[in-house]
Coordinates of C-alpha atoms and ligand atoms in Angstrom, one line a residue:
M1 CA 215.5 163.1 -155.0
E2 CA 217.1 161.8 -152.1
Y3 CA 215.7 159.8 -149.5
P4 CA 216.4 159.5 -145.9
K5 CA 217.5 156.0 -144.9
I6 CA 215.6 156.0 -141.7
I7 CA 213.0 158.2 -140.1
K8 CA 213.4 158.8 -136.6
L9 CA 210.2 159.0 -135.0
P10 CA 209.4 160.9 -131.5
L11 CA 208.6 158.3 -128.9
E12 CA 206.1 160.4 -127.5
Q13 CA 203.9 160.3 -130.8
Y14 CA 202.9 156.6 -129.2
A15 CA 200.3 156.4 -126.9
I16 CA 201.6 152.6 -126.5
K17 CA 205.0 153.1 -125.1
P18 CA 207.4 150.6 -127.0
N19 CA 209.5 149.0 -123.6
L20 CA 210.2 145.9 -123.4
Q21 CA 207.3 145.0 -121.3
D22 CA 205.3 146.1 -124.0
Y23 CA 206.4 144.1 -126.4
F24 CA 206.7 140.6 -124.8
K25 CA 202.6 141.4 -123.7
M26 CA 202.4 142.4 -127.5
V27 CA 203.9 138.6 -128.1
K28 CA 201.6 136.6 -125.8
E29 CA 198.9 138.6 -126.7
F30 CA 199.1 137.5 -130.4
S31 CA 200.5 133.8 -130.3
G32 CA 200.8 131.9 -127.2
D33 CA 198.2 130.4 -125.9
K34 CA 196.2 132.9 -128.1
V35 CA 193.8 134.1 -125.6
S36 CA 194.2 137.6 -125.4
L37 CA 193.0 138.1 -121.7
E38 CA 191.5 141.7 -122.6
L39 CA 188.6 139.9 -124.5
D40 CA 185.5 138.8 -123.4
W41 CA 185.5 135.1 -124.1
F42 CA 182.5 133.2 -123.3
D43 CA 185.2 130.7 -121.9
S44 CA 188.3 129.5 -122.5
E45 CA 187.7 127.9 -126.2
H46 CA 184.3 130.2 -126.9
I47 CA 184.9 134.0 -128.7
N48 CA 182.0 135.4 -131.1
I49 CA 183.7 138.8 -133.3
A50 CA 180.6 140.1 -132.8
H51 CA 180.1 139.8 -129.5
V52 CA 183.9 141.3 -128.7
A53 CA 183.6 144.4 -131.2
I54 CA 180.1 145.6 -129.8
D55 CA 178.5 144.0 -126.9
S56 CA 181.6 143.2 -124.6
H57 CA 181.6 146.8 -124.5
L58 CA 177.8 147.6 -122.8
K59 CA 179.1 146.5 -119.7
T60 CA 181.4 149.9 -119.6
D61 CA 181.2 153.3 -119.9
R62 CA 181.3 152.7 -123.8
R63 CA 177.7 151.6 -123.7
D64 CA 176.8 155.0 -125.3
K65 CA 180.2 155.9 -127.2
K66 CA 179.9 156.4 -130.8
A67 CA 181.1 153.6 -132.5
L68 CA 180.1 154.3 -136.3
I69 CA 180.1 157.9 -137.3
W70 CA 178.6 157.4 -141.5
E71 CA 178.8 160.3 -144.2
S72 CA 176.9 159.6 -147.1
K73 CA 177.9 160.2 -150.7
K74 CA 175.6 163.4 -150.4
G75 CA 177.0 164.7 -147.2
E76 CA 174.1 163.9 -144.7
G77 CA 175.3 161.6 -142.0
E78 CA 174.7 159.3 -139.5
E79 CA 175.5 158.3 -136.1
Y80 CA 175.5 154.7 -134.2
T81 CA 176.4 154.1 -130.4
F82 CA 177.9 150.8 -129.4
Q83 CA 174.3 149.8 -127.7
D84 CA 172.4 151.0 -131.1
L85 CA 175.0 148.7 -133.3
S86 CA 174.1 146.0 -130.4
R87 CA 170.6 146.7 -130.8
L88 CA 170.4 146.7 -134.6
S89 CA 172.8 143.8 -135.0
N90 CA 170.4 141.5 -132.5
K91 CA 167.4 142.8 -134.4
F92 CA 169.1 141.3 -137.9
A93 CA 170.3 138.0 -136.1
N94 CA 166.6 137.5 -135.1
V95 CA 165.8 138.3 -138.6
L96 CA 168.1 135.5 -140.0
V97 CA 167.5 132.9 -137.6
K98 CA 163.7 133.4 -136.5
D99 CA 162.4 134.7 -140.4
L100 CA 164.9 132.9 -142.5
G101 CA 165.8 129.6 -140.8
V102 CA 169.9 130.6 -140.9
R103 CA 172.0 127.9 -139.2
K104 CA 175.6 128.0 -137.8
G105 CA 177.7 127.8 -140.7
D106 CA 175.4 129.0 -143.4
R107 CA 176.6 131.7 -145.7
V108 CA 175.5 135.4 -145.6
F109 CA 176.5 137.4 -148.6
F110 CA 176.7 141.5 -148.9
F111 CA 177.0 143.0 -151.9
L112 CA 176.2 146.3 -150.7
E113 CA 177.7 150.1 -150.8
R114 CA 179.7 151.6 -147.6
V115 CA 176.2 152.0 -146.2
P116 CA 175.4 151.2 -141.8
E117 CA 173.2 148.0 -143.1
I118 CA 176.3 146.0 -144.3
Y119 CA 178.2 146.6 -140.8
I120 CA 175.1 145.9 -138.9
G121 CA 174.2 143.1 -141.2
I122 CA 177.8 141.6 -140.8
L123 CA 177.6 141.9 -136.9
G124 CA 174.2 140.5 -137.1
T125 CA 175.4 137.3 -139.4
L126 CA 178.3 136.9 -136.2
K127 CA 176.3 136.8 -133.9
A128 CA 173.5 134.3 -135.7
G129 CA 176.9 132.3 -136.3
G130 CA 176.9 132.7 -140.0
V131 CA 179.6 133.2 -142.2
I132 CA 179.8 136.5 -143.7
G133 CA 181.0 137.4 -147.5
P134 CA 181.3 141.0 -148.3
L135 CA 181.4 141.6 -152.3
F136 CA 182.8 144.5 -153.5
S137 CA 179.7 147.1 -154.8
A138 CA 181.8 147.4 -158.2
F139 CA 181.4 144.2 -159.1
G140 CA 179.7 142.7 -162.2
P141 CA 177.4 139.8 -162.3
D142 CA 180.2 137.3 -163.0
A143 CA 182.3 138.2 -160.5
V144 CA 179.6 138.0 -158.2
R145 CA 178.0 134.8 -159.6
D146 CA 181.6 132.8 -159.3
R147 CA 181.8 134.0 -155.3
M148 CA 178.1 133.3 -154.6
A149 CA 178.3 129.9 -156.3
D150 CA 181.2 128.7 -155.3
S151 CA 179.8 129.6 -151.7
E152 CA 176.7 128.3 -151.8
A153 CA 175.3 131.1 -150.2
K154 CA 172.0 131.2 -149.0
V155 CA 171.1 134.6 -148.2
L156 CA 172.3 137.6 -150.0
I157 CA 171.5 141.3 -148.4
T158 CA 171.5 144.1 -151.7
S159 CA 170.2 147.1 -152.7
P160 CA 167.5 147.6 -155.4
S161 CA 170.3 149.1 -158.1
L162 CA 172.9 146.4 -157.3
K163 CA 170.3 143.7 -157.5
K164 CA 169.5 144.7 -161.1
K165 CA 173.0 144.7 -161.9
I166 CA 173.0 141.0 -161.1
N167 CA 169.8 139.7 -161.8
E168 CA 170.5 137.5 -164.9
V169 CA 173.1 135.3 -162.8
I170 CA 170.6 135.2 -159.9
P171 CA 168.9 131.5 -161.8
E172 CA 172.5 130.5 -161.5
L173 CA 172.3 130.4 -157.5
P174 CA 170.5 127.4 -156.6
A175 CA 171.4 127.7 -153.0
L176 CA 170.3 131.1 -152.7
E177 CA 166.9 130.9 -150.9
H178 CA 166.6 134.6 -149.7
I179 CA 167.4 138.1 -150.8
I180 CA 167.2 141.2 -148.6
L181 CA 167.0 144.6 -150.0
V182 CA 167.8 147.8 -148.6
R183 CA 166.1 150.0 -150.3
R184 CA 167.5 153.7 -148.6
G185 CA 165.0 155.8 -150.9
E186 CA 165.7 153.9 -154.0
G187 CA 162.2 153.8 -155.6
K188 CA 161.4 150.7 -158.2
V189 CA 161.9 147.3 -156.2
D190 CA 161.1 143.9 -157.1
L191 CA 158.2 142.7 -154.7
K192 CA 159.2 138.9 -154.1
D193 CA 162.5 140.3 -152.0
L194 CA 162.2 141.4 -148.6
F195 CA 163.0 144.7 -147.5
Y196 CA 165.5 145.0 -144.8
D197 CA 163.5 148.2 -142.9
E198 CA 160.2 146.0 -143.1
V199 CA 162.1 143.0 -141.3
M200 CA 163.9 144.8 -139.1
A201 CA 161.0 146.8 -137.9
E202 CA 159.0 143.4 -136.8
A203 CA 162.4 141.9 -135.4
S204 CA 162.7 141.7 -131.8
E205 CA 165.8 144.0 -130.2
S206 CA 167.2 140.8 -127.7
F207 CA 168.9 137.5 -129.3
D208 CA 171.3 135.1 -127.6
I209 CA 174.5 135.4 -129.5
V210 CA 175.5 132.1 -130.5
K211 CA 178.2 130.8 -128.5
T212 CA 180.6 130.3 -131.3
H213 CA 184.5 128.0 -131.0
K214 CA 187.2 130.1 -131.5
E215 CA 187.5 127.6 -134.5
D216 CA 184.4 128.0 -136.0
Y217 CA 184.2 129.8 -139.6
A218 CA 183.0 133.5 -139.5
I219 CA 184.4 135.0 -142.4
M220 CA 184.9 134.4 -146.2
H221 CA 187.0 136.9 -148.4
Y222 CA 187.6 135.5 -152.1
T223 CA 190.8 136.4 -153.5
S224 CA 192.6 135.8 -156.7
G225 CA 195.3 133.5 -157.9
T226 CA 197.0 133.1 -161.0
T227 CA 194.8 129.9 -162.3
G228 CA 191.4 129.4 -161.7
K229 CA 188.6 131.0 -160.3
P230 CA 188.7 133.0 -157.3
K231 CA 189.0 131.5 -153.8
G232 CA 187.3 131.7 -150.2
A233 CA 189.6 132.0 -147.7
V234 CA 187.7 131.3 -144.4
H235 CA 188.7 132.4 -141.0
V236 CA 187.2 131.7 -137.7
H237 CA 185.9 133.5 -135.1
G238 CA 189.3 133.3 -133.0
A239 CA 191.0 135.4 -135.5
V240 CA 189.4 138.6 -133.9
V241 CA 192.3 138.3 -131.2
G242 CA 194.6 139.1 -134.2
H243 CA 192.4 142.0 -135.1
Y244 CA 192.6 143.2 -131.7
A245 CA 196.0 142.9 -130.8
T246 CA 197.4 144.3 -134.2
A247 CA 195.2 147.4 -134.0
K248 CA 196.3 148.2 -130.9
Y249 CA 200.0 147.7 -131.2
V250 CA 200.4 148.6 -134.7
L251 CA 197.9 151.4 -135.2
D252 CA 198.6 152.5 -131.7
L253 CA 194.2 152.6 -131.2
Q254 CA 193.4 154.4 -128.1
E255 CA 190.2 155.3 -126.2
K256 CA 189.7 158.7 -127.9
D257 CA 190.8 158.0 -131.2
I258 CA 188.7 158.7 -134.1
Y259 CA 189.8 155.9 -136.8
W260 CA 189.3 156.0 -140.3
C261 CA 190.0 153.2 -142.8
T262 CA 189.5 154.0 -146.3
A263 CA 189.0 150.7 -147.4
D264 CA 185.8 148.9 -148.7
P265 CA 184.0 146.1 -146.9
G266 CA 184.6 144.0 -149.8
W267 CA 187.8 143.4 -149.2
V268 CA 189.6 141.9 -146.0
T269 CA 190.8 145.3 -145.1
G270 CA 187.9 146.7 -144.6
T271 CA 186.4 143.9 -142.2
S272 CA 189.8 143.3 -140.4
Y273 CA 190.6 146.9 -140.0
G274 CA 187.3 148.5 -141.0
M275 CA 185.8 146.8 -138.4
F276 CA 186.9 144.4 -136.1
G277 CA 190.2 145.7 -135.2
P278 CA 188.8 149.3 -134.1
W279 CA 185.5 148.1 -132.7
S280 CA 187.0 145.0 -130.4
N281 CA 189.3 148.2 -128.9
G282 CA 186.1 150.4 -128.2
V283 CA 187.2 153.1 -130.7
T284 CA 184.9 155.5 -132.5
Q285 CA 185.1 154.8 -136.4
V286 CA 184.2 157.3 -139.3
V287 CA 183.7 156.1 -142.5
Y288 CA 182.4 158.0 -145.7
E289 CA 180.2 156.3 -148.3
G290 CA 182.2 157.6 -151.6
G291 CA 185.3 156.7 -152.9
F292 CA 188.4 158.4 -153.5
S293 CA 188.3 162.2 -153.9
A294 CA 191.1 164.6 -153.0
K295 CA 189.2 167.0 -152.2
H296 CA 186.5 165.2 -150.4
W297 CA 189.2 163.4 -148.5
Y298 CA 191.3 166.0 -147.3
S299 CA 188.2 167.8 -145.9
F300 CA 186.8 164.5 -144.1
L301 CA 190.1 164.3 -142.3
E302 CA 189.7 168.0 -140.9
R303 CA 186.0 167.8 -140.1
K304 CA 186.0 164.5 -138.5
K305 CA 189.3 165.4 -136.7
V306 CA 190.5 162.0 -138.1
T307 CA 193.5 160.6 -135.9
I308 CA 194.6 157.6 -137.1
W309 CA 194.1 157.4 -140.7
Y310 CA 194.6 153.8 -142.4
T311 CA 194.3 154.0 -146.5
A312 CA 196.2 152.8 -149.6
P313 CA 199.8 153.8 -151.7
T314 CA 197.2 154.3 -154.9
A315 CA 195.1 156.4 -152.9
I316 CA 198.4 158.2 -151.7
R317 CA 199.9 158.7 -155.0
M318 CA 196.6 160.3 -156.5
L319 CA 196.3 162.9 -153.8
M320 CA 200.4 163.4 -154.2
K321 CA 199.1 163.7 -158.3
A322 CA 196.5 166.4 -157.3
G323 CA 199.2 168.6 -155.8
N324 CA 200.3 170.5 -152.3
E325 CA 198.0 173.5 -152.6
L326 CA 195.0 171.8 -151.6
P327 CA 196.4 170.4 -148.7
Q328 CA 197.3 173.7 -147.1
Q329 CA 193.9 174.8 -147.3
H330 CA 193.2 172.1 -144.5
G331 CA 194.5 171.6 -141.1
F332 CA 195.5 168.3 -139.7
D333 CA 196.3 168.9 -136.2
S334 CA 194.5 166.0 -134.7
L335 CA 196.2 163.8 -136.8
R336 CA 198.5 161.1 -134.7
H337 CA 199.8 158.4 -137.5
M338 CA 198.8 157.1 -141.0
Y339 CA 199.0 153.7 -142.1
S340 CA 199.4 152.0 -145.5
V341 CA 198.4 148.6 -147.2
G342 CA 197.9 147.1 -150.1
E343 CA 201.2 147.6 -152.3
P344 CA 204.2 148.6 -152.0
L345 CA 205.0 152.2 -150.1
N346 CA 207.5 154.1 -152.4
P347 CA 209.6 156.3 -150.3
E348 CA 208.5 159.5 -152.4
A349 CA 204.9 158.8 -150.7
V350 CA 206.5 158.3 -147.3
V351 CA 208.7 161.6 -147.4
W352 CA 205.8 163.4 -149.0
G353 CA 203.5 162.3 -146.3
K354 CA 205.6 163.8 -143.7
E355 CA 206.1 167.2 -145.5
I356 CA 202.1 167.4 -145.8
F357 CA 201.0 166.2 -143.0
G358 CA 203.8 166.0 -140.1
K359 CA 203.7 162.3 -140.6
A360 CA 205.6 159.6 -142.1
F361 CA 203.4 156.7 -143.5
H362 CA 203.8 153.7 -141.5
D363 CA 203.5 150.8 -144.6
N364 CA 202.4 147.6 -143.1
W365 CA 202.2 144.3 -145.0
W366 CA 199.7 141.2 -144.8
Q367 CA 197.3 139.6 -147.2
T368 CA 193.6 137.7 -147.3
E369 CA 194.8 134.9 -146.2
T370 CA 196.8 136.5 -142.9
G371 CA 193.6 137.7 -141.8
A372 CA 196.0 140.6 -139.8
I373 CA 199.0 142.7 -140.0
M374 CA 202.3 140.5 -139.9
I375 CA 205.0 142.9 -141.0
A376 CA 204.7 146.7 -139.9
N377 CA 206.6 149.5 -139.1
Y378 CA 204.8 149.5 -135.1
P379 CA 205.8 152.0 -132.5
I380 CA 209.0 149.9 -131.1
Q381 CA 211.2 150.9 -134.4
D382 CA 212.1 153.6 -136.8
I383 CA 210.7 154.0 -140.0
K384 CA 212.6 153.0 -143.1
P385 CA 210.9 154.5 -146.2
G386 CA 210.4 152.2 -148.8
S387 CA 210.6 149.0 -146.5
M388 CA 207.6 147.2 -144.8
G389 CA 209.1 147.1 -141.6
R390 CA 209.3 144.3 -139.4
P391 CA 207.6 141.0 -138.6
F392 CA 205.0 141.9 -135.6
P393 CA 205.8 140.4 -132.2
G394 CA 204.7 136.4 -132.1
I395 CA 205.5 136.3 -135.6
Q396 CA 208.2 134.3 -137.3
A397 CA 208.6 135.7 -141.0
G398 CA 211.8 134.0 -143.2
I399 CA 213.0 134.3 -146.4
V400 CA 213.2 131.1 -148.0
D401 CA 214.8 129.5 -151.1
D402 CA 212.5 127.7 -154.0
N403 CA 213.5 124.5 -151.9
F404 CA 211.8 126.0 -148.5
N405 CA 215.2 126.7 -146.9
E406 CA 215.4 130.0 -145.2
L407 CA 218.0 132.6 -146.5
P408 CA 220.1 135.1 -144.8
P409 CA 220.0 138.5 -144.9
G410 CA 220.2 140.6 -148.0
K411 CA 219.2 137.6 -150.1
E412 CA 216.0 137.7 -151.7
G413 CA 213.0 134.7 -151.9
N414 CA 210.3 133.8 -151.1
L415 CA 208.6 135.5 -148.1
A416 CA 207.3 133.0 -145.2
L417 CA 205.4 132.8 -141.9
R418 CA 205.3 130.3 -139.4
P419 CA 201.7 129.2 -139.7
G420 CA 199.7 129.3 -136.0
W421 CA 198.4 132.9 -135.7
P422 CA 195.1 133.2 -134.6
S423 CA 193.8 135.2 -137.8
M424 CA 195.3 132.9 -140.3
F425 CA 192.9 131.5 -142.7
R426 CA 191.6 127.6 -142.2
T427 CA 191.1 127.0 -145.4
Y428 CA 190.1 127.9 -149.2
W429 CA 186.3 127.0 -149.2
K430 CA 186.0 123.3 -150.7
K431 CA 189.8 123.5 -152.0
E432 CA 191.3 121.9 -149.3
E433 CA 194.5 120.6 -151.6
L434 CA 195.4 124.3 -152.5
Y435 CA 195.2 125.4 -148.8
Q436 CA 197.8 122.4 -147.9
S437 CA 199.6 123.6 -150.9
R438 CA 200.5 126.6 -149.4
F439 CA 202.4 125.2 -146.9
K440 CA 205.9 123.6 -147.2
N441 CA 208.9 123.0 -145.1
G442 CA 206.8 124.0 -141.7
W443 CA 206.5 127.4 -143.9
Y444 CA 203.3 129.3 -145.2
I445 CA 204.4 130.2 -148.3
T446 CA 203.1 133.5 -149.5
G447 CA 203.4 133.9 -152.7
D448 CA 205.6 137.4 -152.6
R449 CA 209.1 137.4 -152.7
A450 CA 210.8 139.6 -150.8
R451 CA 214.0 140.1 -148.7
R452 CA 215.4 141.1 -145.1
D453 CA 217.9 143.0 -144.2
E454 CA 220.8 143.1 -141.2
E455 CA 218.5 144.7 -139.0
G456 CA 215.0 142.4 -140.1
Y457 CA 213.4 145.5 -142.1
Y458 CA 211.7 143.5 -144.7
W459 CA 211.8 144.9 -148.4
F460 CA 208.7 143.8 -150.9
V461 CA 210.5 142.8 -154.5
G462 CA 207.3 141.6 -156.4
R463 CA 204.8 138.6 -156.3
T464 CA 206.1 135.0 -157.6
D465 CA 202.7 134.4 -159.6
D466 CA 200.7 136.2 -162.5
V467 CA 198.3 137.6 -160.3
I468 CA 198.1 141.8 -160.9
N469 CA 197.8 144.2 -158.3
T470 CA 196.1 147.2 -159.1
A471 CA 195.2 149.9 -156.7
G472 CA 195.8 147.6 -154.0
H473 CA 192.9 144.9 -155.9
L474 CA 194.3 141.5 -156.9
V475 CA 192.8 140.5 -160.4
G476 CA 193.6 137.1 -161.7
P477 CA 194.5 137.1 -164.9
F478 CA 192.8 133.4 -165.5
E479 CA 189.4 135.8 -164.3
V480 CA 190.1 138.4 -167.1
E481 CA 191.0 135.9 -170.1
S482 CA 187.9 133.9 -169.5
V483 CA 185.9 137.0 -169.4
L484 CA 187.7 138.5 -172.6
I485 CA 186.8 135.5 -175.0
E486 CA 183.2 135.5 -174.2
H487 CA 183.3 138.4 -176.3
P488 CA 182.0 137.4 -179.9
A489 CA 185.3 139.2 -181.4
V490 CA 187.7 137.7 -179.2
A491 CA 188.9 134.3 -180.4
E492 CA 192.3 134.4 -177.5
A493 CA 193.3 136.6 -174.9
G494 CA 196.5 137.0 -172.4
V495 CA 196.6 139.3 -169.8
I496 CA 199.6 140.9 -167.5
G497 CA 200.0 143.3 -165.3
K498 CA 201.9 146.6 -167.0
P499 CA 203.4 148.9 -164.7
D500 CA 202.1 151.9 -163.6
S501 CA 203.1 155.1 -161.6
I502 CA 199.9 155.5 -159.6
A503 CA 198.0 151.9 -159.3
M504 CA 201.2 150.1 -159.3
E505 CA 200.0 148.2 -162.3
V506 CA 197.3 148.4 -164.3
V507 CA 195.5 145.0 -166.4
K508 CA 196.6 144.8 -170.0
A509 CA 195.3 142.6 -172.3
F510 CA 197.3 140.9 -175.6
V511 CA 194.0 139.7 -178.0
S512 CA 193.7 137.9 -181.3
L513 CA 190.2 137.8 -182.8
K514 CA 188.1 135.9 -184.9
D515 CA 187.9 135.9 -188.6
G516 CA 185.6 138.6 -189.7
Y517 CA 186.7 141.3 -187.2
A518 CA 189.1 143.9 -187.8
P519 CA 190.8 145.7 -185.1
S520 CA 189.7 149.3 -184.4
E521 CA 189.2 151.8 -181.8
E522 CA 185.8 151.1 -181.4
L523 CA 186.3 147.4 -180.6
R524 CA 188.8 148.2 -178.0
H525 CA 186.2 150.5 -176.4
D526 CA 183.4 147.6 -176.6
I527 CA 186.0 145.0 -175.1
Q528 CA 186.9 147.0 -172.2
K529 CA 183.4 147.7 -171.5
F530 CA 182.5 144.1 -171.7
V531 CA 185.1 143.3 -169.1
M532 CA 184.2 146.1 -167.2
K533 CA 180.4 145.5 -167.3
R534 CA 180.8 141.4 -166.0
L535 CA 183.8 141.8 -163.6
S536 CA 184.9 145.1 -162.4
S537 CA 186.4 148.4 -163.8
A538 CA 189.7 147.4 -161.8
A539 CA 189.3 144.1 -163.9
A540 CA 188.7 145.5 -167.4
P541 CA 191.9 146.0 -169.4
R542 CA 193.0 149.2 -169.4
E543 CA 195.0 148.8 -172.5
I544 CA 194.3 146.2 -175.2
E545 CA 196.5 145.4 -177.9
F546 CA 195.8 143.3 -180.8
I547 CA 198.1 140.7 -181.9
P548 CA 197.7 137.9 -184.9
T549 CA 198.5 135.3 -182.5
L550 CA 199.4 134.4 -178.8
P551 CA 202.7 132.9 -177.7
K552 CA 201.7 129.2 -176.4
T553 CA 203.3 126.0 -175.0
R554 CA 202.9 123.2 -176.5
S555 CA 200.3 122.0 -174.4
G556 CA 198.1 125.3 -175.4
K557 CA 198.8 127.4 -172.5
I558 CA 199.3 131.2 -173.1
M559 CA 203.0 132.1 -171.9
R560 CA 202.0 135.5 -169.8
R561 CA 205.5 135.6 -169.1
L562 CA 206.6 136.2 -172.4
L563 CA 203.9 138.6 -173.3
K564 CA 205.1 140.6 -169.9
A565 CA 209.1 140.3 -171.0
K566 CA 208.0 141.8 -174.5
E567 CA 206.0 144.6 -172.6
L568 CA 208.6 145.4 -170.4
G569 CA 211.2 145.0 -173.5
L570 CA 212.9 142.0 -171.3
P571 CA 215.2 139.0 -172.5
L572 CA 212.6 136.4 -173.8
G573 CA 214.5 133.7 -172.0
D574 CA 213.3 130.2 -172.8
T575 CA 211.1 129.7 -175.2
S576 CA 211.6 126.4 -176.5
T577 CA 208.3 125.5 -175.2
M578 CA 206.7 127.7 -177.3
E579 CA 204.5 127.3 -180.3
E580 CA 205.9 127.4 -183.9
D581 CA 204.5 130.4 -185.9
Ligands
AMP601 P1 195.3 140.9 -150.4 O1 195.2 139.5 -150.5 O2 194.5 141.3 -151.9 O3 195.0 141.6 -149.1 O4 196.7 140.9 -151.4 C1 197.9 140.7 -150.6 C2 198.9 141.0 -151.3 O5 199.2 142.4 -151.7 C3 200.4 141.1 -150.7 O6 200.5 139.3 -150.9 C4 201.1 141.7 -151.7 O7 201.2 141.1 -152.9 C5 200.5 142.8 -151.6 N1 200.5 144.0 -150.8 C6 200.0 144.2 -149.6 N2 200.6 144.7 -148.6 C7 202.1 144.9 -149.3 C8 202.8 146.1 -148.6 N3 202.7 146.7 -147.6 N4 204.0 146.6 -149.8 C9 204.0 145.5 -150.7 N5 202.8 145.1 -151.2 C10 201.9 144.7 -150.5

């Protein structure tokens, strides 16, 4: 298939007119003194994300505007205006502060499905000055324990069924003082916990929002690395300037838009662009509780008259796979723009989007650590299918060599950013040294490899580490290996990402068995189930290959590089440090 080298976009598609004046406004809003004058600061130093996202609209006509239109998996709906969210999050803040003694900086974690309570709870926690930590509801007990133990979270908001899943690890969380259960009609509950409906019923609707400093910690998202357990990237209240400016200028969000972000609140896209970006712009969001379903998604887009849609490459490839007949049964006249993030978006998908929706997908690049969109196809430019776009105004990106010197256009190297943008992470929780190690020669080193062309467009090449990107979820091989060797049959394990046409990569494990165990289909399934239960379905190896011994360095480290080269049929390279069989 031939792809156009460039897709010219009719500028009238954008509400934001890409003239030079706007460009400078974007730069000013995003960098400079880091103060977006349109946002409601308490003073030049103090700002609170929840205040900006919700309460700042109460002084305007948006007071009674719908902020959240929610649809459950069963098709039931609930709607919340900005005023409703303000009132309910005030109540939640009172529960935390008055009933539970939560103080500024305390960590409050959420292990919930995509239900309205997670939005209310997160806003309430931010109002109270707490630090939010959303956890993906598909996580298993080990994944939850690792994150909650590291952060020393004081409060957990979950549901009875999700709590059941993690009951066994709760004794391993000494800092955890309170659990609030969101029942939503679920019957059996543990009586020693608090119930969201009961504590909320008692709480007052008025709350004095904590006047947090722009550098006060607000958000923690755990992200995986090559080694060690996941690390908590910490963001501050001032980050909302970045959420706001990029949602406005990249997503082109306008007063009348109906916006749908398909990301789960457990991931950074689900908070930066599933809550703070759109709401700070005063935009109505629609949320579907369930996961991916081609049939449901097309119908949701049509029924809710979605105008701006932010999704991910795996989902787009799954829609492509479901065939073109299904979308032809629906109308998407309302759609103004479509965006994609999280993995490379293949040119086929960009072109397919244009065929089906009449619009090209705008790819954009960022990561947990950057907190907001850094490189994007934003309104001032045409789309080059396969490219991530150009740095957002105010962001200085570069390609640097392994000594961290900048490379000219056309050369492949490390994707780097000049630090200092408002939504940049401020530390890895209790891992300051690791945080500092990400900055070299005046650059923040992203961990991705890319190249820039003569026109300043960036093209993703791959990651510099062993982290696996499966359907947009980063999986650390070490985490999976650690769980694999807990299985009674497993002696050693090495985990790599295997290329996949839909999910970009899937987890593949090489496993050697303990004496007395023999490879079998049954054992393979048992090991897969074991990891799925403990970590998550994304982390569970899609493939397991039994091998007698794993290649190791002299110091005993498993050589994933070699496993990967073997898998891909590539030359094995330097094996001089390999263990001799
Ligand atoms: P996370 O921190 O989980 O949001 O994952 C961020 C990583 O996903 C980046 O460092 C990239 O490796 C990958 N990624 C995100 N957006 C894109 C994109 N548009 N194209 C290619 N890779 C992407």
